[in-house]
Each structure stands twice: as C-alpha cells, then as structure tokens.
Tab-separated table of C-alpha atoms and ligand atoms in Angstrom:
chain	number	residue	atom	x	y	z
Z	111	UNK	CA	96.150	25.132	44.328
Z	112	UNK	CA	99.248	24.625	45.947
Z	113	UNK	CA	101.403	27.055	44.485
Z	114	UNK	CA	99.663	29.398	45.874
Z	115	UNK	CA	101.296	30.984	49.200
Z	116	UNK	CA	100.603	29.229	52.392
Z	117	UNK	CA	99.684	33.504	53.714
Z	118	UNK	CA	97.328	33.516	51.036
Z	119	UNK	CA	95.947	29.873	50.812
Z	120	UNK	CA	92.792	30.782	53.006
Z	121	UNK	CA	91.520	33.993	51.011
Z	122	UNK	CA	92.102	32.770	47.192
Z	123	UNK	CA	89.305	34.662	45.460
Z	124	UNK	CA	87.203	37.093	46.628
Z	125	UNK	CA	83.947	37.441	47.505
Z	126	UNK	CA	83.525	40.967	44.848
Z	127	UNK	CA	84.732	38.690	41.847
Z	128	UNK	CA	82.738	35.683	43.125
Z	129	UNK	CA	79.538	37.259	43.396
Z	130	UNK	CA	79.925	39.177	40.394
Z	131	UNK	CA	80.102	36.586	38.647
Z	132	UNK	CA	77.207	34.704	39.488
Z	133	UNK	CA	75.279	38.321	39.429
Z	134	UNK	CA	76.094	37.905	35.515
Z	135	UNK	CA	75.307	34.819	34.546
Z	136	UNK	CA	72.046	35.299	36.046
Z	137	UNK	CA	71.657	38.766	34.703
Z	138	UNK	CA	70.713	39.977	37.874
Z	139	UNK	CA	70.363	43.190	39.457
Z	140	UNK	CA	73.771	43.435	40.380
Z	141	UNK	CA	73.355	46.179	44.450
Z	142	UNK	CA	76.252	43.416	45.494
Z	143	UNK	CA	80.037	44.774	44.054
Z	144	UNK	CA	80.710	48.605	45.780
Z	145	UNK	CA	80.566	50.924	42.208
Z	146	UNK	CA	78.321	52.646	40.925
Z	147	UNK	CA	76.464	52.351	37.844
Z	148	UNK	CA	76.865	56.240	36.620
Z	149	UNK	CA	80.493	58.318	36.522
Z	150	UNK	CA	81.847	61.184	37.925
Z	151	UNK	CA	81.223	64.510	37.258
Z	152	UNK	CA	81.929	65.184	33.687
Z	153	UNK	CA	84.632	68.122	33.993
Z	154	UNK	CA	87.471	65.264	36.326
Z	155	UNK	CA	86.945	63.604	32.284
Z	156	UNK	CA	87.830	66.781	31.022
Z	157	UNK	CA	90.443	67.577	33.415
Z	158	UNK	CA	92.518	63.939	32.750
Z	159	UNK	CA	92.610	64.600	29.187
Z	160	UNK	CA	93.607	67.804	28.969
Z	161	UNK	CA	96.508	66.365	31.086
Z	162	UNK	CA	96.824	63.787	28.864
Z	163	UNK	CA	97.754	66.339	25.918
Z	164	UNK	CA	99.611	69.148	28.167
Z	165	UNK	CA	101.484	67.231	30.752
Z	166	UNK	CA	104.992	64.764	29.310
Z	167	UNK	CA	102.730	61.542	29.671
Z	168	UNK	CA	105.995	59.938	31.433
Z	169	UNK	CA	105.813	58.792	35.691
Z	170	UNK	CA	104.776	60.910	38.071
Z	171	UNK	CA	107.011	61.622	41.573
Z	172	UNK	CA	107.079	58.928	43.792
Z	173	UNK	CA	105.010	60.675	46.119
Z	174	UNK	CA	102.563	62.338	43.776
Z	175	UNK	CA	102.813	65.769	40.995
Z	176	UNK	CA	102.893	68.326	44.078
Z	177	UNK	CA	99.409	70.429	42.356
Z	178	UNK	CA	97.163	66.671	43.777
Z	179	UNK	CA	100.105	66.807	47.149
Z	180	UNK	CA	98.594	70.590	47.964
Z	181	UNK	CA	95.448	69.898	46.917
Z	182	UNK	CA	94.736	66.951	49.084
Z	183	UNK	CA	97.639	68.915	52.278
Z	184	UNK	CA	95.348	71.782	51.703
Z	185	UNK	CA	92.398	69.963	52.067
Z	186	UNK	CA	93.335	67.787	55.207
Z	187	UNK	CA	94.613	70.403	57.128
Z	188	UNK	CA	91.652	72.716	56.625
Z	189	UNK	CA	89.495	69.268	58.160
Z	190	UNK	CA	91.566	68.407	60.585
Z	191	UNK	CA	93.365	72.204	61.948
Z	192	UNK	CA	96.554	70.099	61.873
Z	193	UNK	CA	99.684	70.854	59.919
Z	194	UNK	CA	101.021	69.634	56.859
Z	195	UNK	CA	103.092	69.535	54.400
Z	196	UNK	CA	102.299	68.758	50.701
Z	197	UNK	CA	106.693	67.922	50.608
Z	198	UNK	CA	107.083	65.396	52.854
Z	199	UNK	CA	103.369	64.677	54.376
Z	200	UNK	CA	101.462	62.994	51.570
Z	201	UNK	CA	101.435	59.932	49.437
Z	202	UNK	CA	99.652	59.401	46.210
Z	203	UNK	CA	98.681	55.716	46.301
Z	204	UNK	CA	97.285	53.895	43.815
Z	205	UNK	CA	93.855	53.656	45.872
Z	206	UNK	CA	92.832	53.115	49.029
Z	207	UNK	CA	93.915	49.950	48.320
Z	208	UNK	CA	97.169	50.283	47.863
Z	209	UNK	CA	97.285	53.265	50.585
Z	210	UNK	CA	96.575	49.928	53.261
Z	211	UNK	CA	99.369	47.250	52.899
Z	212	UNK	CA	101.913	50.156	52.287
Z	213	UNK	CA	100.859	51.832	56.016
Z	214	UNK	CA	100.964	48.093	57.482
Z	215	UNK	CA	104.351	46.542	55.087
Z	216	UNK	CA	105.749	50.024	56.382
Z	217	UNK	CA	105.551	50.331	59.944
Z	218	UNK	CA	104.828	46.591	60.829
Z	219	UNK	CA	106.874	44.139	61.313
Z	220	UNK	CA	106.138	39.515	60.729
Z	221	UNK	CA	104.097	38.713	63.836
Z	222	UNK	CA	102.967	42.149	65.263
Z	223	UNK	CA	99.201	42.000	66.692
Z	224	UNK	CA	96.853	44.871	64.313
Z	225	UNK	CA	93.681	45.247	65.380
Z	226	UNK	CA	90.394	45.675	62.636
Z	227	UNK	CA	87.035	45.825	63.467
Z	228	UNK	CA	84.796	43.577	62.291
Z	229	UNK	CA	82.826	43.453	60.091
Z	230	UNK	CA	85.584	44.588	57.998
Z	231	UNK	CA	86.094	45.423	54.248
Z	232	UNK	CA	88.425	42.538	52.836
Z	233	UNK	CA	91.408	44.555	52.080
Z	234	UNK	CA	92.203	45.674	56.045
Z	235	UNK	CA	92.185	42.185	56.912
Z	236	UNK	CA	94.444	41.093	53.385
Z	237	UNK	CA	96.556	44.290	54.001
Z	238	UNK	CA	97.334	42.863	57.331
Z	239	UNK	CA	98.256	39.588	56.230
Z	240	UNK	CA	100.163	40.708	53.768
Z	241	UNK	CA	102.708	42.452	55.812
Z	242	UNK	CA	103.248	38.936	57.703
Z	243	UNK	CA	100.643	40.161	60.577
Z	244	UNK	CA	98.501	38.975	62.635
Z	245	UNK	CA	95.342	40.259	62.355
Z	246	UNK	CA	93.174	40.812	66.383
Z	247	UNK	CA	89.312	41.411	65.524
Z	248	UNK	CA	86.893	43.566	67.482
Z	249	UNK	CA	82.853	42.932	67.296
Z	250	UNK	CA	81.032	45.657	65.979
Z	251	UNK	CA	78.377	44.249	67.956
Z	252	UNK	CA	74.906	44.023	65.914
Z	253	UNK	CA	72.160	46.201	68.207
Z	254	UNK	CA	69.190	43.942	69.296
Z	255	UNK	CA	65.724	43.937	67.855
Z	256	UNK	CA	63.801	44.292	63.689
Z	257	UNK	CA	62.606	46.231	61.482
Z	258	UNK	CA	64.287	50.252	60.934
Z	259	UNK	CA	67.600	49.798	63.901
Z	260	UNK	CA	68.816	53.146	63.910
Z	261	UNK	CA	72.503	53.265	64.964
Z	262	UNK	CA	72.823	49.603	64.317
Z	263	UNK	CA	76.673	48.527	65.601
Z	264	UNK	CA	79.174	49.380	68.057
Z	265	UNK	CA	81.683	47.492	70.046
Z	266	UNK	CA	82.494	47.090	73.333
Z	267	UNK	CA	84.710	48.903	75.625
Z	268	UNK	CA	85.909	46.102	77.257
Z	269	UNK	CA	87.075	43.327	74.105
Z	270	UNK	CA	87.991	46.757	72.391
Z	271	UNK	CA	91.077	47.121	75.641
Z	272	UNK	CA	91.474	43.228	76.262
Z	273	UNK	CA	92.558	43.281	71.972
Z	274	UNK	CA	95.208	45.583	73.091
Z	275	UNK	CA	98.548	43.325	74.150
Z	276	UNK	CA	101.638	43.444	74.330
Z	277	UNK	CA	102.172	42.906	70.237
Z	278	UNK	CA	100.206	45.455	69.143
Z	279	UNK	CA	101.566	47.597	66.989
Z	280	UNK	CA	98.962	49.199	64.938
Z	281	UNK	CA	95.198	49.339	64.567
Z	282	UNK	CA	92.609	49.732	61.288
Z	283	UNK	CA	90.329	52.239	61.581
Z	284	UNK	CA	87.608	52.589	59.176
Z	285	UNK	CA	85.538	54.787	59.253
Z	286	UNK	CA	82.563	56.105	57.633
Z	287	UNK	CA	82.838	52.929	57.906
Z	288	UNK	CA	82.114	49.060	54.650
Z	289	UNK	CA	80.061	47.487	55.480
Z	290	UNK	CA	77.785	49.196	58.197
Z	291	UNK	CA	77.900	52.710	56.929
Z	292	UNK	CA	78.869	52.914	61.145
Z	293	UNK	CA	79.884	57.034	61.532
Z	294	UNK	CA	82.401	56.203	64.786
Z	295	UNK	CA	81.249	59.014	66.586
Z	296	UNK	CA	83.657	60.795	69.152
Z	297	UNK	CA	83.456	58.976	72.404
Z	298	UNK	CA	84.542	56.131	70.400
Z	299	UNK	CA	87.192	58.114	68.526
Z	300	UNK	CA	88.647	58.681	72.057
Z	301	UNK	CA	88.613	55.585	73.568
Z	302	UNK	CA	90.413	54.688	70.330
Z	303	UNK	CA	93.074	57.366	70.728
Z	304	UNK	CA	93.280	56.738	74.440
Z	305	UNK	CA	94.421	52.879	73.614
Z	306	UNK	CA	96.406	54.033	70.878
Z	307	UNK	CA	98.543	56.732	73.275
Z	308	UNK	CA	98.360	54.284	76.771
Z	309	UNK	CA	100.418	51.044	74.373
Z	310	UNK	CA	101.831	53.290	71.630
Z	311	UNK	CA	99.855	51.585	68.545
Z	312	UNK	CA	99.937	53.812	65.600
Z	313	UNK	CA	96.349	54.337	63.601
Z	314	UNK	CA	96.152	53.869	59.954
Z	315	UNK	CA	92.306	55.076	59.701
Z	316	UNK	CA	90.732	54.299	55.802
Z	317	UNK	CA	88.534	57.359	54.789
Z	318	UNK	CA	87.165	56.490	52.418
Z	319	UNK	CA	83.666	57.027	53.092
Z	320	UNK	CA	84.428	60.874	54.326
Z	321	UNK	CA	82.722	62.967	52.727
Z	322	UNK	CA	79.478	60.414	51.954
Z	323	UNK	CA	77.472	60.789	55.136
Z	324	UNK	CA	73.959	61.815	55.676
Z	325	UNK	CA	72.899	62.598	59.024
Z	326	UNK	CA	74.230	66.208	60.464
Z	327	UNK	CA	74.159	64.278	63.910
Z	328	UNK	CA	77.094	62.423	62.741
Z	329	UNK	CA	79.632	63.577	60.663
Z	330	UNK	CA	83.145	62.608	60.633
Z	331	UNK	CA	85.927	62.682	62.579
Z	332	UNK	CA	88.542	62.485	61.705
Z	333	UNK	CA	91.019	60.280	64.650
Z	334	UNK	CA	94.823	62.304	63.708
Z	335	UNK	CA	92.955	65.801	65.239
Z	336	UNK	CA	92.764	63.986	68.585
Z	337	UNK	CA	95.495	64.933	71.713
Z	338	UNK	CA	98.315	62.562	70.818
Z	339	UNK	CA	97.729	61.204	67.737
Z	340	UNK	CA	98.602	63.484	64.957
Z	341	UNK	CA	101.716	61.839	65.541
Z	342	UNK	CA	100.688	58.101	65.490
Z	343	UNK	CA	97.923	58.392	62.856
Z	344	UNK	CA	97.720	57.415	59.113
Z	345	UNK	CA	94.955	58.834	57.183
Z	346	UNK	CA	93.279	57.381	53.929
Z	347	UNK	CA	91.323	58.384	51.349
Z	348	UNK	CA	90.590	58.021	47.742
Z	349	UNK	CA	88.761	59.871	44.745
Z	350	UNK	CA	87.136	57.012	43.801
Z	351	UNK	CA	83.833	56.834	46.601
Z	352	UNK	CA	83.857	61.316	46.922
Z	353	UNK	CA	83.381	61.272	42.748
Z	354	UNK	CA	81.883	58.563	41.455
Z	355	UNK	CA	84.873	57.612	40.238
Z	356	UNK	CA	85.722	53.911	41.713
Z	357	UNK	CA	88.296	53.122	38.355
Z	358	UNK	CA	90.736	55.416	38.786
Z	359	UNK	CA	92.170	54.119	41.503
Z	360	UNK	CA	93.474	57.394	42.724
Z	361	UNK	CA	94.089	57.174	46.870
Z	362	UNK	CA	96.184	58.550	48.752
Z	363	UNK	CA	98.066	58.456	52.930
Z	364	UNK	CA	98.414	61.177	55.166
Z	365	UNK	CA	100.869	61.308	58.138
Z	366	UNK	CA	103.839	62.973	59.765
Z	367	UNK	CA	107.278	62.749	58.232
Z	368	UNK	CA	108.432	59.967	59.990
Z	369	UNK	CA	104.605	57.516	59.211
Z	370	UNK	CA	105.210	59.479	55.787
Z	371	UNK	CA	108.241	58.157	55.363
Z	372	UNK	CA	107.864	54.205	55.869
Z	373	UNK	CA	104.427	54.447	54.151
Z	374	UNK	CA	107.189	55.794	50.610
Z	375	UNK	CA	108.867	52.838	51.627
Z	376	UNK	CA	106.987	50.625	51.479
Z	377	UNK	CA	105.249	52.448	48.516
Z	378	UNK	CA	108.299	52.745	46.249
Z	379	UNK	CA	108.083	48.998	45.598
Z	380	UNK	CA	104.510	48.596	45.151
Z	381	UNK	CA	104.015	50.957	42.552
Z	382	UNK	CA	106.526	53.688	42.262
Z	383	UNK	CA	104.295	56.358	41.158
Z	384	UNK	CA	100.989	56.999	40.381
Z	385	UNK	CA	98.809	57.829	36.776
Z	386	UNK	CA	100.162	61.056	35.252
Z	387	UNK	CA	97.107	62.438	33.885
Z	388	UNK	CA	94.896	60.749	36.393
Z	389	UNK	CA	96.849	62.410	39.118
Z	390	UNK	CA	96.082	66.434	37.786
Z	391	UNK	CA	92.460	65.443	37.123
Z	392	UNK	CA	92.623	64.550	40.668
Z	393	UNK	CA	93.969	68.497	41.605
Z	394	UNK	CA	91.063	69.569	39.848
Z	395	UNK	CA	88.548	67.245	41.755
Z	396	UNK	CA	89.913	68.335	44.479
Z	397	UNK	CA	89.493	72.200	43.935
Z	398	UNK	CA	86.359	71.921	42.988
Z	399	UNK	CA	84.842	69.221	45.869
Z	400	UNK	CA	82.282	71.220	47.401
Z	401	UNK	CA	80.403	71.752	44.091
Z	402	UNK	CA	80.635	68.350	42.798
Z	403	UNK	CA	79.635	65.826	45.696
Z	404	UNK	CA	77.072	67.372	46.980
Z	405	UNK	CA	74.749	66.334	44.229
Z	406	UNK	CA	76.265	62.669	44.377
Z	407	UNK	CA	75.699	63.149	48.124
Z	408	UNK	CA	72.054	63.515	47.765
Z	409	UNK	CA	71.347	60.701	45.353
Z	410	UNK	CA	72.655	57.709	47.155
Z	411	UNK	CA	71.143	59.306	49.951
Z	412	UNK	CA	67.806	59.051	48.317
Z	413	UNK	CA	68.916	55.747	46.942
Z	414	UNK	CA	68.623	54.823	50.713
Z	415	UNK	CA	66.064	54.890	51.518
Z	416	UNK	CA	64.152	54.007	49.030
Z	417	UNK	CA	65.735	50.867	49.683
Z	418	UNK	CA	65.793	50.557	53.129
Z	419	UNK	CA	62.177	50.837	53.040
Z	420	UNK	CA	61.252	48.886	50.811
Z	421	UNK	CA	63.883	46.455	52.768
Z	422	UNK	CA	61.332	46.940	55.770
Z	423	UNK	CA	58.594	46.165	53.706
Z	424	UNK	CA	59.344	42.728	53.084
Z	425	UNK	CA	59.713	42.187	56.345
Z	426	UNK	CA	64.049	42.311	56.258
Z	427	UNK	CA	65.666	44.077	59.284
Z	428	UNK	CA	67.795	47.527	58.283
Z	429	UNK	CA	70.267	48.686	59.939
Z	430	UNK	CA	69.758	52.106	58.628
Z	431	UNK	CA	73.383	53.262	58.112
Z	432	UNK	CA	74.179	57.473	58.496
Z	433	UNK	CA	76.869	56.987	55.660
Z	434	UNK	CA	78.173	55.567	52.749
Z	435	UNK	CA	77.213	52.897	50.161
Z	436	UNK	CA	76.073	50.349	51.827
Z	437	UNK	CA	72.726	48.536	53.841
Z	438	UNK	CA	72.960	45.211	56.613
Z	439	UNK	CA	70.750	43.382	56.717
Z	440	UNK	CA	68.832	40.109	59.202
Z	441	UNK	CA	66.553	38.155	56.545
Z	442	UNK	CA	65.934	35.233	58.604
Z	443	UNK	CA	62.337	36.735	59.380
Z	444	UNK	CA	61.790	35.223	55.574
Z	445	UNK	CA	62.389	31.236	57.100
Z	446	UNK	CA	66.433	31.525	55.549
Z	447	UNK	CA	69.732	30.802	57.848
Z	448	UNK	CA	72.301	30.906	56.226
Z	449	UNK	CA	73.899	33.635	54.408
Z	450	UNK	CA	75.485	32.082	50.989
Z	451	UNK	CA	72.035	30.406	50.288
Z	452	UNK	CA	69.592	33.266	50.740
Z	453	UNK	CA	72.423	35.264	47.652
Z	454	UNK	CA	72.071	31.858	45.635
Z	455	UNK	CA	68.317	32.167	45.574
Z	456	UNK	CA	68.361	35.795	45.734
Z	457	UNK	CA	71.049	36.084	42.325
Z	458	UNK	CA	69.298	32.899	40.811
Z	459	UNK	CA	65.721	33.013	41.497
Z	460	UNK	CA	64.922	36.245	42.062
Z	461	UNK	CA	67.646	38.367	39.927
Z	462	UNK	CA	69.236	40.700	42.961
Z	463	UNK	CA	72.712	40.234	44.061
Z	464	UNK	CA	74.128	41.352	46.701
Z	465	UNK	CA	76.914	40.228	49.606
Z	466	UNK	CA	76.961	37.119	52.352
Z	467	UNK	CA	77.746	39.019	54.492
Z	468	UNK	CA	79.835	36.134	56.505
Z	469	UNK	CA	82.653	37.563	54.197
Z	470	UNK	CA	83.128	40.148	56.570
Z	471	UNK	CA	83.985	38.775	59.825
Z	472	UNK	CA	86.470	36.491	61.069
Z	473	UNK	CA	84.289	35.277	63.131
Z	474	UNK	CA	82.310	33.943	60.373
Z	475	UNK	CA	79.192	32.941	61.999
Z	476	UNK	CA	78.533	36.343	63.270
Z	477	UNK	CA	77.702	37.441	59.322
Z	478	UNK	CA	75.276	34.307	58.964
Z	479	UNK	CA	71.721	36.446	58.547
Z	480	UNK	CA	73.450	39.253	57.005
Z	481	UNK	CA	73.067	40.362	53.531
Z	482	UNK	CA	74.672	44.020	52.408
Z	483	UNK	CA	72.796	45.529	49.767
Z	484	UNK	CA	74.831	48.214	47.770
Z	485	UNK	CA	72.801	51.367	46.497
Z	486	UNK	CA	75.304	53.681	45.043
Z	487	UNK	CA	73.667	53.326	41.309
Z	488	UNK	CA	71.509	54.920	38.945
Z	489	UNK	CA	67.700	55.074	41.141
Z	490	UNK	CA	66.428	52.725	37.805
Z	491	UNK	CA	69.276	50.732	38.951
Z	492	UNK	CA	67.648	50.849	42.611
Z	493	UNK	CA	63.517	50.712	41.348
Z	494	UNK	CA	64.633	47.556	39.467
Z	495	UNK	CA	66.411	45.931	42.356
Z	496	UNK	CA	63.779	46.832	44.744
Z	497	UNK	CA	61.287	45.776	41.793
Z	498	UNK	CA	62.689	42.265	41.412
Z	499	UNK	CA	62.507	41.303	45.693
Z	500	UNK	CA	59.391	42.512	45.460
Z	501	UNK	CA	58.602	40.112	43.183
Z	502	UNK	CA	59.586	37.390	44.135
Z	503	UNK	CA	60.041	37.452	47.652
Z	504	UNK	CA	56.505	39.344	49.277
Z	505	UNK	CA	54.960	37.727	51.924
V	751	PMP	N1	88.409	51.181	51.260
V	751	PMP	C1	87.029	50.693	52.108
V	751	PMP	C2	86.793	50.343	53.149
V	751	PMP	C3	86.355	50.687	50.588
V	751	PMP	O1	85.082	50.277	51.357
V	751	PMP	C4	86.898	50.497	49.773
V	751	PMP	C5	86.176	50.343	47.893
V	751	PMP	N2	84.851	49.614	48.296
V	751	PMP	C6	88.254	51.274	49.042
V	751	PMP	C7	88.947	51.066	50.709
V	751	PMP	C8	89.008	50.734	48.493
V	751	PMP	O2	89.233	52.131	47.901
V	751	PMP	P1	90.193	52.424	46.998
V	751	PMP	O3	88.964	52.384	45.097
V	751	PMP	O4	90.815	53.536	46.119
V	751	PMP	O5	91.183	51.557	45.929
C-alpha cells in the first residue's frame, strides 16, 4: 500500500478485523473479539430513545452534556476520594478509543517516549504511534508452570525502572488489563507512581474494565489516588464494557484542569462532540450502575470459570484471569508452536475463533505460544465453543 503513511505501514489491518472476517467465513463460534453477543440493560436503550425525543438532536457541548459530566465526576470522586469538577475535569469522548490518542496527542510531542506494558491492547501502541511518539514496551512476564496459573503476569521492577529515561513523557497503564486480565496490585501501582513523580511523567490510565473484577482480594485501584499522582494522571473509562454496550462508544477522560485542557485541545479536532442522546442515556446508566452491573459481572465470572475448566481439561495452560473479558492460554502441549497456525487450525478445522497473542506484543515471539479467548458471550455461545473444542482437541 504505497500511499499509506510510513507511520501506519506496520499496522495496516488490525488483528480483530482479520480474525473476525475469517471466523465469519468459516461460521466459527466467535470467541475472538471482545464484544458481548447480548445487549446490556433495556433501561439504557429506553433512556436513549426518550432522550432522542425530548432533547435537541444537535451537537452536544464539546466536553460533553452537563448531566453526564456530573455523573462521571461524582462517580470518580466516590471511587477515588479525589475532588472532581465536572466543568473542568471531565471530557466525554468517542469511547476510550478516542480518549487514548486524545490524551497522548494532547500531552506528548513527536519523539517523546511513552512506556506501555506488553502484551498490550493494540490501540495503546497505535495511540502512541499516531502522536509521532516512541512506544517503550515493558514486558508482563508469564509465571512459569503448567495447568491453572493464578497471579499469572508481572513486570520486573528493574525493567520498569530502566524504561524510564530522560525522554519519557508518559506511561500507559491498563488495569484491569486486556489481554491478560491482570489487576495491578497496590505495590505495583505504588512503584509506577514513584517513577512517574521521579521522572515528571504523566500516567494515562485505561480503566475500561474497572467494574469487571471477580476477586475481592484484587479490587481495581486508581493510580490517580496515589501520592503525587492527582495532577499527573488522566483516567479513562467508558460505558461499553461496564454495561455490555460496546457499540455505543461513549467514553471519558478525567483529569485536573491543566491536563483536561490538553485532552480537550485534541478532542475538539478529533470528534469535537459525541452523540447527544446517547450521552443522556449514559448518565442514566451511571445513575443505576449499582443495580445494573452486578448481574453482568456474575455472568462473566461463571463464563470464565466454565471456559477455564474446559481449556484445562483439554491440556492447555490457563492464565486464570481475575477480571475482564478474556482468558490467555498456552497451547503448546497440544503439539502446536505458532499462535497464527494454531488459530487457523481452530477456526478452519474446529470452528472456534480466538486471537493469536503475538499481535499483542512488540516482542512478537513472546506471544507465539499463546492464544486469547473472549468469554463475554451468552452462556450458550460458551457451551457451543467448548463442545467444538472438546470434539476437535480432545487428547
Ligand atoms: N481499552 C481496552 C483495554 C479495551 O479492551 C477496549 C475495547 N476492547 C477499549 C479500550 C476500547 O474501549 P471503547 O469501546 O470504550 O472505545
């Protein structure tokens, strides 16, 4: 593609588009891309329909409709104990997907280094690349062993310390984490905070799975609440994962006024403002979050357990995730040694789609023995996937 910019040439088609097309072609049970095959609560849809009738269907204010910004600010203050001014500190974006590049573009200059953890969700790296910055990956290493691995991924302190240089402008922290399901511990976040303060770096936190944690001993912790971090953290989240409404693309960035102004400087030119009726409905969703979200979390947890048990039974090593939408597994005990070959086999011969994990690594070889399954599906979809895996992979 000679016309494609040099910046984007290595990343022309993302892995989710490629695998979903292959899955559709082979009518595979799609456990690849992270979107539910069911919709979130009906009341949110009704709220959107009502908003469409009652409110003008015109551009929303650039930073978001006030009722939604208030709901986000109250929620953030409740969660973190920090003050949050809805006028100056909250920006509504087109999903977290826009909030990420808006945050990087708004704060970093071409040539700056931005640290991220690998494996990473692809938009973390692309947000850095689009801003002309250099991604600096720090590896979350797999715990050794076979079978069910709990506490499966961790970075090495020395490697994180070494990643901070005179050129470091920011670090992207995604907790709970996609694709591993890792929930960063207080000790890990404390080290990240210490290094951000020491190197005057900002933290861009992708918290889209913040409500989807399954283990009371591993709650989501906000980096913004650590000493010295409130003025240097941009906290991102969105409606999609929390409420199983990924198609809505309502997200937000919360930061103190100086950093919020940076995010807004980019957001005003990326999308300017977000679908007005959906913002009113998002405010209603957040108002009823405590009642709406726990049933979704229980469904995810039981899917995780069922799929993990089935994969273990088939002989894969399972990196048991304490949160989120995904399970990562090592399939090499089945006689395969390449994630793309294994995924082609899964889709074309067995009829189940998953994501090859080398796509999530800058050091691609680290992902070669790994595959990612999504469990954010109807229980019957998980059952159908398990049935096909059992029929095709049984030892
Ligand atoms: N961040 C992470 C870690 C994700 O997994 C996803 C969606 N898969 C997003 C951001 C995108 O969020 P949104 O749908 O709100 O744009």
